[in-house]
Coordinates of C-alpha atoms in Angstrom, one line a residue:
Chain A
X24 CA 23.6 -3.0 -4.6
X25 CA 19.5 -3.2 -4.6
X26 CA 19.8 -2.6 -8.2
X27 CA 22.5 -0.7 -10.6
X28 CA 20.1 -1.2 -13.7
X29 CA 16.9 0.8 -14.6
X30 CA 13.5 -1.0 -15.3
X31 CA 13.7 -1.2 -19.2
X32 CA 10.5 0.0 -20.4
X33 CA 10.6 -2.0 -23.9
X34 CA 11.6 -5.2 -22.5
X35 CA 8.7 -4.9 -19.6
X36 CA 6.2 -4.1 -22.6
X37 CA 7.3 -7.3 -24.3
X38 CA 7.4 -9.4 -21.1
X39 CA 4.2 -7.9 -20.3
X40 CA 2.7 -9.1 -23.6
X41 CA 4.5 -12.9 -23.7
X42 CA 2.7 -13.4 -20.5
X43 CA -0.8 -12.3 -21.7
X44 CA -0.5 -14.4 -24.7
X45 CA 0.9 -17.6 -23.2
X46 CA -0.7 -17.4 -19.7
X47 CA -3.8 -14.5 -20.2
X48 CA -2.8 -13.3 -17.3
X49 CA -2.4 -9.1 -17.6
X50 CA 0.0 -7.2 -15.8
X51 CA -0.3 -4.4 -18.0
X52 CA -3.3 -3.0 -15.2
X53 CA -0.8 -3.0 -12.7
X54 CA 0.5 -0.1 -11.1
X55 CA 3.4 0.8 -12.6
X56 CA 6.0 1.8 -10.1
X57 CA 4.9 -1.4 -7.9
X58 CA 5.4 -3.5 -11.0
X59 CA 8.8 -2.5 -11.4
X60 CA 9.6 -2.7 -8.0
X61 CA 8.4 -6.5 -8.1
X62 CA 10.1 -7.3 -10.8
X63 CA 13.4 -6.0 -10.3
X64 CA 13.3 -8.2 -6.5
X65 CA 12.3 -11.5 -8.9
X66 CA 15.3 -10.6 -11.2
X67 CA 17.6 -10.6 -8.2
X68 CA 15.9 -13.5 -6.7
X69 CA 16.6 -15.7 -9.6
X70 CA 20.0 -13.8 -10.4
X71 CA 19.1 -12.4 -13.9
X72 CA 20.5 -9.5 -15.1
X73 CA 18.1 -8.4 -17.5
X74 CA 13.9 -8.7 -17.8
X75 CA 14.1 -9.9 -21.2
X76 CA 16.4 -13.1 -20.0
X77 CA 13.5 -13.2 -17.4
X78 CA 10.9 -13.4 -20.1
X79 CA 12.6 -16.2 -22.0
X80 CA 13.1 -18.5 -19.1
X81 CA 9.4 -18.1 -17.9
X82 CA 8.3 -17.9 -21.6
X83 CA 8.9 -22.1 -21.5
X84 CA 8.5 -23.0 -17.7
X85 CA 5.1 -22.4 -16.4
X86 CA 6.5 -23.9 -13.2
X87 CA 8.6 -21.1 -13.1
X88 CA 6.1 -19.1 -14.0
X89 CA 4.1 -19.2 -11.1
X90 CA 6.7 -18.7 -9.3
X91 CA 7.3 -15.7 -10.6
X92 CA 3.1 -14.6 -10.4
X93 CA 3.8 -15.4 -6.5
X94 CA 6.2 -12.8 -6.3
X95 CA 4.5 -10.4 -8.3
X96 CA 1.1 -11.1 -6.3
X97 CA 2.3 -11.7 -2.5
X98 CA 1.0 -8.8 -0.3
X99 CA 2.0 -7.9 2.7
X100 CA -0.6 -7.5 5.3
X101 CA -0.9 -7.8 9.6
X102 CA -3.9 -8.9 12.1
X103 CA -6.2 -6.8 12.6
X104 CA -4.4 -4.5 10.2
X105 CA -6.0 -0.5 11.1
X106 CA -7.6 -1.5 14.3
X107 CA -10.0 1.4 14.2
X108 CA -11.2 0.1 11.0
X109 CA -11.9 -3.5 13.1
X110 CA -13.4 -1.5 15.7
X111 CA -15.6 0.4 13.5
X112 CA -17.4 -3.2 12.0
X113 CA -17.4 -4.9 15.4
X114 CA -19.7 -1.9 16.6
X115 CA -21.5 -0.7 13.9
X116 CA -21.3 -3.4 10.8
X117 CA -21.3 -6.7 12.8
X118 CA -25.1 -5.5 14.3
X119 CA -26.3 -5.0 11.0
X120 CA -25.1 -8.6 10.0
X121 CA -26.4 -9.8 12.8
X122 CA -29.7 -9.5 11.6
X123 CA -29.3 -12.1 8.7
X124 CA -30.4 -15.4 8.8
X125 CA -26.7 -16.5 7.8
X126 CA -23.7 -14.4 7.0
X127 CA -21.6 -15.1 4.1
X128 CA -18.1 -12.8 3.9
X129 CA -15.7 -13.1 1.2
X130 CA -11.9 -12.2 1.7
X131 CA -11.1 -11.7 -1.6
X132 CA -7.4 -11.3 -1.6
X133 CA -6.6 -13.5 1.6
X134 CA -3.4 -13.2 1.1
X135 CA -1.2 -15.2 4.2
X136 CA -4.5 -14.9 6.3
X137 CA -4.0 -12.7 8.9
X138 CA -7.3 -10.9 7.7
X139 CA -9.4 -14.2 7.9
X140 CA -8.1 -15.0 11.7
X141 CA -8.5 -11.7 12.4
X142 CA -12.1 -12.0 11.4
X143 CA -13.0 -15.3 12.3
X144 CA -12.0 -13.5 16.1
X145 CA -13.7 -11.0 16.1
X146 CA -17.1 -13.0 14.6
X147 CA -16.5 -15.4 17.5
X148 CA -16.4 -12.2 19.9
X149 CA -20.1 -11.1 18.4
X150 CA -21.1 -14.7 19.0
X151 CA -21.8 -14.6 15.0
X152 CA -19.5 -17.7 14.2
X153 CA -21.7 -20.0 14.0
X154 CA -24.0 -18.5 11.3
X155 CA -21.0 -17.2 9.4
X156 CA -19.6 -18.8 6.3
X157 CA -16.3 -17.2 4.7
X158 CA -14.8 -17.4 1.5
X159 CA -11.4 -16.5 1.3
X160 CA -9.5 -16.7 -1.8
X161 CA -5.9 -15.2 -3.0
X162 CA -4.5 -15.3 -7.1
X163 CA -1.2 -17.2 -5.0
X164 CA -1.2 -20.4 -4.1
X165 CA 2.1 -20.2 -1.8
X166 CA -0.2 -17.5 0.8
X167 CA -3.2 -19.3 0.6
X168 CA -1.3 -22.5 2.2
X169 CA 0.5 -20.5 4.4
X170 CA -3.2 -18.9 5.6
X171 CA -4.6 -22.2 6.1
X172 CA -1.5 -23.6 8.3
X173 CA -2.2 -20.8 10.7
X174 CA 1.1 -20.0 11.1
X175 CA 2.5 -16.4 11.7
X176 CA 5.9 -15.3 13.0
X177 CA 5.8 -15.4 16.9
X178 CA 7.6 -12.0 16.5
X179 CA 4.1 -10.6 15.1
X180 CA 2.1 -11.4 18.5
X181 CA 3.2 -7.9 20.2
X182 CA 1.9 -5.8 17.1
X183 CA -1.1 -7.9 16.5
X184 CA -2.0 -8.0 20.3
X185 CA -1.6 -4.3 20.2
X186 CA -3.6 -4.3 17.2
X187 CA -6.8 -6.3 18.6
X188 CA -6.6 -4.2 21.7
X189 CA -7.4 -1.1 19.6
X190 CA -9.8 -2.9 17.5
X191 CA -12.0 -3.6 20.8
X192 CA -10.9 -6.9 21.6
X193 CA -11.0 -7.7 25.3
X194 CA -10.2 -11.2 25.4
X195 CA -6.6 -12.8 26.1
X196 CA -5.5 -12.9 22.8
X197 CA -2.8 -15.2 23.6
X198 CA -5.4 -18.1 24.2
X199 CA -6.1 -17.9 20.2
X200 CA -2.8 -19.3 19.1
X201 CA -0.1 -21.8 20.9
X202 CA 3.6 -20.6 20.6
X203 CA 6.3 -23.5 19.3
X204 CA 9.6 -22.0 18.6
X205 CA 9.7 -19.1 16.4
X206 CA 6.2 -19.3 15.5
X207 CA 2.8 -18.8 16.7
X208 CA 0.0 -21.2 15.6
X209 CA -3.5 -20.1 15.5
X210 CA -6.2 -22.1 16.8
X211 CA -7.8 -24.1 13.4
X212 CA -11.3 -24.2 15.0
X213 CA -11.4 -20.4 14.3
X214 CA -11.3 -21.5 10.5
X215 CA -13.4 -24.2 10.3
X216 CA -15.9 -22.4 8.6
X217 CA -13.8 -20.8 5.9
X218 CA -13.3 -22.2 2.5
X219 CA -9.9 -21.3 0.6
X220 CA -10.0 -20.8 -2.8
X221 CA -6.9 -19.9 -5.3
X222 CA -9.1 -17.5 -7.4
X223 CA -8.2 -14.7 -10.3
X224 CA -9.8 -11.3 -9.1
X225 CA -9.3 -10.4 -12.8
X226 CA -10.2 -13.3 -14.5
X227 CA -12.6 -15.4 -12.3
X228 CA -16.0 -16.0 -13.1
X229 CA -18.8 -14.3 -11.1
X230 CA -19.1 -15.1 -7.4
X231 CA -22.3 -16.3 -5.5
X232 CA -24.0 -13.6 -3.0
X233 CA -22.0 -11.8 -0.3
X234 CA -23.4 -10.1 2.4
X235 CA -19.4 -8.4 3.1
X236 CA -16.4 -8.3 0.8
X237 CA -13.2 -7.6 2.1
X238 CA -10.8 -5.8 -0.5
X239 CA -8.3 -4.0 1.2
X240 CA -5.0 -3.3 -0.4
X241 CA -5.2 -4.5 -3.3
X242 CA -6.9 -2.5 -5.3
X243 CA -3.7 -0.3 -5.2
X244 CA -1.9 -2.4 -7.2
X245 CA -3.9 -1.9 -10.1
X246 CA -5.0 1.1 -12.6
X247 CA -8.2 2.8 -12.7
X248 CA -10.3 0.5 -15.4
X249 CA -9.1 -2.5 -13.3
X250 CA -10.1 -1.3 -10.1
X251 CA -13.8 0.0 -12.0
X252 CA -13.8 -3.7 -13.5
X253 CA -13.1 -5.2 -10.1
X254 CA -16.1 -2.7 -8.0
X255 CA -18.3 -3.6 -10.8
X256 CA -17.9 -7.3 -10.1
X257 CA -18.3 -6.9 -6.5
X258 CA -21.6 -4.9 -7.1
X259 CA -22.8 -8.4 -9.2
X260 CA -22.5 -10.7 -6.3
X261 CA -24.0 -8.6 -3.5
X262 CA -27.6 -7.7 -2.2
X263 CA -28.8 -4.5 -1.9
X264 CA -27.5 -2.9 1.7
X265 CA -24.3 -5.8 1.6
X266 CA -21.4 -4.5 2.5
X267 CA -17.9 -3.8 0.7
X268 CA -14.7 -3.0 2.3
X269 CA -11.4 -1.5 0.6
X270 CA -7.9 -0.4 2.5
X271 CA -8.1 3.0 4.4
X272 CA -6.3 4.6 1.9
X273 CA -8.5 3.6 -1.0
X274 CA -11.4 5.1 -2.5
X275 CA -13.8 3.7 -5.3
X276 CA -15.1 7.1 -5.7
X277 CA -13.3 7.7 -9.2
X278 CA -14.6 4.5 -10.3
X279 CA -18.0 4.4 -12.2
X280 CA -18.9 1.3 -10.7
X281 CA -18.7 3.2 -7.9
X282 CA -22.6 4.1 -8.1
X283 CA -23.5 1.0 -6.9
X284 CA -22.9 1.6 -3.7
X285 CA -23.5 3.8 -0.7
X286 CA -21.2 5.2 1.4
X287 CA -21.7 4.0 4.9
X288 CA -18.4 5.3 6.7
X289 CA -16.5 7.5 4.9
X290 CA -13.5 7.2 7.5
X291 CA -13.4 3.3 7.3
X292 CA -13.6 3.0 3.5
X293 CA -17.1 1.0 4.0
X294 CA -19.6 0.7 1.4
X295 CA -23.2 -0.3 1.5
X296 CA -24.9 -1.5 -1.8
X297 CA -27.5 0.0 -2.7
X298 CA -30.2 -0.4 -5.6
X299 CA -29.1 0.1 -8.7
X300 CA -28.9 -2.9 -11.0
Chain B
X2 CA 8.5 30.3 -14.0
X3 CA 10.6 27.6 -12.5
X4 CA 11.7 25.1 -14.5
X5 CA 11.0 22.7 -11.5
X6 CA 8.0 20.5 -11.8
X7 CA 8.3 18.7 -8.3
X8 CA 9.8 19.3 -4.5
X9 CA 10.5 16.0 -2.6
X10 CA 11.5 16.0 0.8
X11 CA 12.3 13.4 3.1
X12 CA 13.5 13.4 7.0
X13 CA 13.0 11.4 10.1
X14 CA 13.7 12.2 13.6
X15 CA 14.3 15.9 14.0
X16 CA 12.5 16.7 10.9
X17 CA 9.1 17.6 12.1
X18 CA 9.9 21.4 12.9
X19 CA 11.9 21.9 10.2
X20 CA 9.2 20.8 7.9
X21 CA 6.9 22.9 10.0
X22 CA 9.2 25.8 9.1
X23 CA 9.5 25.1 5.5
X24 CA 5.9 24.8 4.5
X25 CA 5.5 28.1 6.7
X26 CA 7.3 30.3 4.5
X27 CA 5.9 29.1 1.4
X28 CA 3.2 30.8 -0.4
X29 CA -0.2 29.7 -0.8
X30 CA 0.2 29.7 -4.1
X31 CA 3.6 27.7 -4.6
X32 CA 3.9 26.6 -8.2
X33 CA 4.2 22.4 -7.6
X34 CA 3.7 19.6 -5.7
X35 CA 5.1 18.8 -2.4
X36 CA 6.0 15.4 -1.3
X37 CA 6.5 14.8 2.3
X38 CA 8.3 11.2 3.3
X39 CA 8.6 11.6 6.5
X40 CA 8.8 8.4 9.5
X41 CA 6.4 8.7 12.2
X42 CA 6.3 6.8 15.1
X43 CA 3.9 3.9 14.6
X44 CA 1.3 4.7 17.3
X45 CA 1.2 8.4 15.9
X46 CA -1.2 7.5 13.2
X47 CA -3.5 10.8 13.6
X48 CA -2.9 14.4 14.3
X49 CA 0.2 14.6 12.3
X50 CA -1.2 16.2 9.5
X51 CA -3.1 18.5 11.6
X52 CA -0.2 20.0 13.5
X53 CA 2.3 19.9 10.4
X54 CA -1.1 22.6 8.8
X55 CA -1.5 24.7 11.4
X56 CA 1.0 27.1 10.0
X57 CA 1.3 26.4 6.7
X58 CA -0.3 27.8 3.5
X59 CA -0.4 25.3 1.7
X60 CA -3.2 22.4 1.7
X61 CA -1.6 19.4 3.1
X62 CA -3.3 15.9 2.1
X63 CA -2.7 12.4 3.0
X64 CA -3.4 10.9 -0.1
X65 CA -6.0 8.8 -1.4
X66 CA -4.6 6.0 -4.0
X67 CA -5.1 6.9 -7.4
X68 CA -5.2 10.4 -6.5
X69 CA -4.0 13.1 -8.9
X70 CA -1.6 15.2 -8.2
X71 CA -2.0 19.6 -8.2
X72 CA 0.6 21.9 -7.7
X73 CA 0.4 23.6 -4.8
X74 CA -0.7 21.0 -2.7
X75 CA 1.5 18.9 -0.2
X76 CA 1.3 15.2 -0.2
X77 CA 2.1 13.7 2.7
X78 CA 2.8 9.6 3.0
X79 CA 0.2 8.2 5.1
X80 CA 1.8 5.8 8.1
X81 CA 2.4 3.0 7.6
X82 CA 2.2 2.9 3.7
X83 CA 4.4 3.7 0.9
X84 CA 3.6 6.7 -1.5
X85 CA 4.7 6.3 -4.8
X86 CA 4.8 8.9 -7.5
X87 CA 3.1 6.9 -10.8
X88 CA 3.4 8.5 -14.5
X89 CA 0.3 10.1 -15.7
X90 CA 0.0 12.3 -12.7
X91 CA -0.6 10.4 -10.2
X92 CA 0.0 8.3 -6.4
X93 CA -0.2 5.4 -5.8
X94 CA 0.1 3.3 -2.8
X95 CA 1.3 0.2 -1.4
X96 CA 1.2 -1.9 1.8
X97 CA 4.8 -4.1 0.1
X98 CA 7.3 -4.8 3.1
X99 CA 9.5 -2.1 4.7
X100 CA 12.2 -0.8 2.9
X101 CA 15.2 0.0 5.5
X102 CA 12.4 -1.2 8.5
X103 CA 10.5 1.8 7.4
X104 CA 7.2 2.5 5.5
X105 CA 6.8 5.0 4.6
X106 CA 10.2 4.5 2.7
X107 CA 11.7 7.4 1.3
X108 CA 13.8 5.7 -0.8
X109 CA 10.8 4.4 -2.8
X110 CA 9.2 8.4 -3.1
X111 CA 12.6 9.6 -4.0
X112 CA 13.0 7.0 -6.5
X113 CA 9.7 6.9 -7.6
X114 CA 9.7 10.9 -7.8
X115 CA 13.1 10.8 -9.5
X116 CA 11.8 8.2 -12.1
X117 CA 8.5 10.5 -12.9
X118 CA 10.4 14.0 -13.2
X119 CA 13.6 13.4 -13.8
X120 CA 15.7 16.8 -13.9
X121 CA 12.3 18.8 -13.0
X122 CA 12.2 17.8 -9.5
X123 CA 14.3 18.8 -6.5
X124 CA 14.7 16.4 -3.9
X125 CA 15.6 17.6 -0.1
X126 CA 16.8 15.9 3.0
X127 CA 16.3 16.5 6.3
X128 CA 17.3 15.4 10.0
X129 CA 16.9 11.5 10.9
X130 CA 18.3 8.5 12.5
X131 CA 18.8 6.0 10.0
X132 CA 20.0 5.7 6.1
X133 CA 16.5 5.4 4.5
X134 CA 16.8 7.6 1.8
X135 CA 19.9 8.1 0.4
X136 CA 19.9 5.6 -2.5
X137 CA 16.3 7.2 -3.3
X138 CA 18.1 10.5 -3.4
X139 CA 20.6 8.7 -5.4
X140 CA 19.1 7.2 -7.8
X141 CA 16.9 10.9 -8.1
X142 CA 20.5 12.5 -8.9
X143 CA 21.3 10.2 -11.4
X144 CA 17.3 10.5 -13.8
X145 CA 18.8 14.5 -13.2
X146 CA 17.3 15.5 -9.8
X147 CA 18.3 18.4 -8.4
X148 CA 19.7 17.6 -4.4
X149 CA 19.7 19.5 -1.4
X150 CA 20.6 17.8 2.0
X151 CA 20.5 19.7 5.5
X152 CA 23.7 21.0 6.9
X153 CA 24.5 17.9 9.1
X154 CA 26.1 19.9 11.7
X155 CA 22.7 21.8 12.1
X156 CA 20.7 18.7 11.7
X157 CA 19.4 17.7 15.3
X158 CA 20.3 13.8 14.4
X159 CA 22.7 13.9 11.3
X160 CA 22.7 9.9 10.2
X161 CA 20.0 10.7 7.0
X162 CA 21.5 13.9 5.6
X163 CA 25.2 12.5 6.0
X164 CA 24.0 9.0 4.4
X165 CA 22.8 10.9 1.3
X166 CA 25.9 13.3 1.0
X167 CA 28.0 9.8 1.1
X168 CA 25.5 8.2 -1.7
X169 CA 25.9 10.7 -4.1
X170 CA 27.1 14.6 -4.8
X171 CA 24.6 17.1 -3.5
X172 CA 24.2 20.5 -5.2
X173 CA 24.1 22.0 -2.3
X174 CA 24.2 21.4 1.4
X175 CA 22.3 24.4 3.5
X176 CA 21.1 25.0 6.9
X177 CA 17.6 24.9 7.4
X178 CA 16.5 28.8 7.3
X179 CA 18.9 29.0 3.7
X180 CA 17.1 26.0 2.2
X181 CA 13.6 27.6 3.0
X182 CA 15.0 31.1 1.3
X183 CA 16.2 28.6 -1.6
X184 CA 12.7 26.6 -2.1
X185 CA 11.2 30.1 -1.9
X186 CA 13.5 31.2 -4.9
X187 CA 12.0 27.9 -6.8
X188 CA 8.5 29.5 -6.4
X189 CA 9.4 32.7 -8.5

């Protein structure tokens, strides 16, 4: 069975609060449900039966530990994930970029990568590669080496090929990766301009200037004040009329932080920074 | 007043009219929240919503994350995400793998749904072609849910109401025009 026990609230309090004091790391801002959810699949994984055994084996292992923050953190994500959304900054963002001397993008939750290929395509597309310098960082070390292998599941290709079709791509998108058994392997020039970073969303210290930041799906994980905490440090690394991206189902709008920023599309969850300091 | 704080329904392939016909004979002023897991094709992506409202009283949203949930409103699971029913009110999100190859995964908004309202919520299944959702509906039963799966021999593809009657005793199992004259009862 999936799972014959329920999450026990007291025990996740306690775990929550072992692993703030030993590792200041706080998943108490996480979304409940998806917290649970995670932590149940970690019990099974390591065949535990209850979250307080689970807190006393990480409680002395830090090896284990981040382990365990892997699963917690690992999210799921696709190329060119909402192809309408690429679409969208191909035609209407990437212009505006265009106009910079240099273009520096931040992926801030890279997760396996399939964001920063995605991007590093369609910026070789708009002929901006050359001038563009990404950042791309996850909290999980496991993704951020499987992002800069450039390995994806050859099983992917049909989706994602469907995916940059939609998005406006009109090159062979088969020419971007070679296929070896069950895998497809992306072409590493497409990267060569990206630096990978493990880096704490939560805890990490202020950022240089970006002229984009890609947040997309992640801010779902968390509560309100954290997602507010995140937006407002976004809105401390960026230039007035820089860009910020979140998931097409999020919205900053609850957010305070939220008034430092614009909205330019409303239907592609882009903001554009405005003023306010 | 109904001591029912939630309605959660779930269906697949076949569902879509029936769905249509439920949130057509519901007033405009039905006292809780709807929450619709239903699987869409993956290329469907807009104009779902749109044709599920064209009859129907009721506001239907796709929600937002974080978004805070009114009675009277229907919620329905954006593609290719799961909807998740959080304490304090609210939805969240989440882009975590398929559950069952689906996402939405019913299983998850049952469960979630079930966790949240316990014996206030009544949780409904529809038509469909695969097992997603019974041990959401099961787990719903057990925090004191209140089930209702379609008559499988009306159902237009009976796997997801016949998978749920197998996970767990249902309180009732209706054809489609008795379990829109039941959620209509809940309303008074």
């Amino acid at each position: 069975m999936e799972d014959t026990f329920e999450i026990d609230i007291l025990e996740l309090s306690a775990l929550v609060k072992m692993v703030r004091e030993k590792y200041h790391f706080d998943l108490k801002e996480y979304a409940l449900s998806s917290l649970s959810r995670r932590i149940k699949r970690i019990l099974e994984m390591f065949n535990l039966s209850s979250i307080k055994l689970l807190a006393n084996k990480i409680e002395n292992d830090p090896v284990l530990f981040e382990k365990f923050l892997n699963e917690i953190t690992v999210n799921t994500t696709e190329m060119f994930r909402d192809p309408l959304v690429w679409k969208h900054l191909r035609e209407n963002v990437f212009p505006e970029l265009a106009k910079l001397p240099e273009i520096r993008i931040w992926h801030s939750a890279c997760s396996t990568g399939e964001e920063v290929y995605s991007m590093a395509i369609a910026l070789r597309e708009a002929g901006l590669d050359k001038k563009a310098t990404l950042f791309a960082s996850d909290i999980n070390n496991d993704v951020i080496a499987n992002a800069k292998a450039g390995k994806f599941p050859l099983r992917t290709m049909d989706h994602s090929l469907a995916n940059y079709q939609k998005s406006g791509g009109t090159k062979k998108f088969a020419d971007y990766y070679t296929a070896k058994g069950i895998d497809a392997y992306f072409d590493l020039s497409l990267i060569q301009n990206v630096t990978f970073k493990k880096f704490d969303l939560i805890l990490g210290r202020q950022m240089e200037q970006f002229d984009l930041i890609l947040c997309r799906n992640v801010l779902i994980y968390f509560n309100l004040p954290l997602q507010d905490q995140i937006i407002e440090k976004f809105a401390h690394c960026q230039n007035e009329n820089a860009f910020l991206m979140t998931g097409a189902r999020e919205t900053i709008i609850w957010c305070k932080s939220a008034d430092y920023y614009d909205v330019f599309s409303q239907d592609f969850k882009i903001f554009q920074r405005n003023q306010k300091q | 007043m109904s001591k029912y704080k939630a309605l959660v329904i779930g269906g697949s392939a076949g569902s879509f009219p029936l769905v249509i016909q439920i949130l057509a004979s519901l007033p405009a002023n039905f006292p809780m929240p709807i929450f619709l897991c239903l699987h869409r094709l993956k290329h469907i992506r807009s104009g779902y919503l749109e044709a599920l409202s064209i009859k129907s009283k009721i506001t239907i949203v796709e929600p937002q994350d974080k978004q805070t949930i009114k009675p009277g409103i229907a919620y329905l699971a954006p593609s290719n995400y799961h909807m998740l029913i959080e304490l304090g009110n609210t939805i969240s999100l989440s882009t975590d793998e398929m559950v069952k190859y689906s996402r939405p995964s019913i299983d998850l908004t049952f469960e979630t749904a079930g966790y949240v309202y316990k014996d206030k919520m009544v949780g409904i299944m529809l038509s469909g072609a695969n097992t997603d959702g019974a041990e959401g509906m099961r787990k719903s039963i057990e925090r004191g849910a209140y089930a209702v799966a379609q008559n499988p021999e009306e159902a237009t593809i009976r796997t997801m109401p016949d998978a749920a009657i197998n996970a767990a005793k249902m309180d009732q199992i209706l054809p489609i025009d008795a379990i829109c004259k039941f959620i209509n009862e809940l309303a008074k």
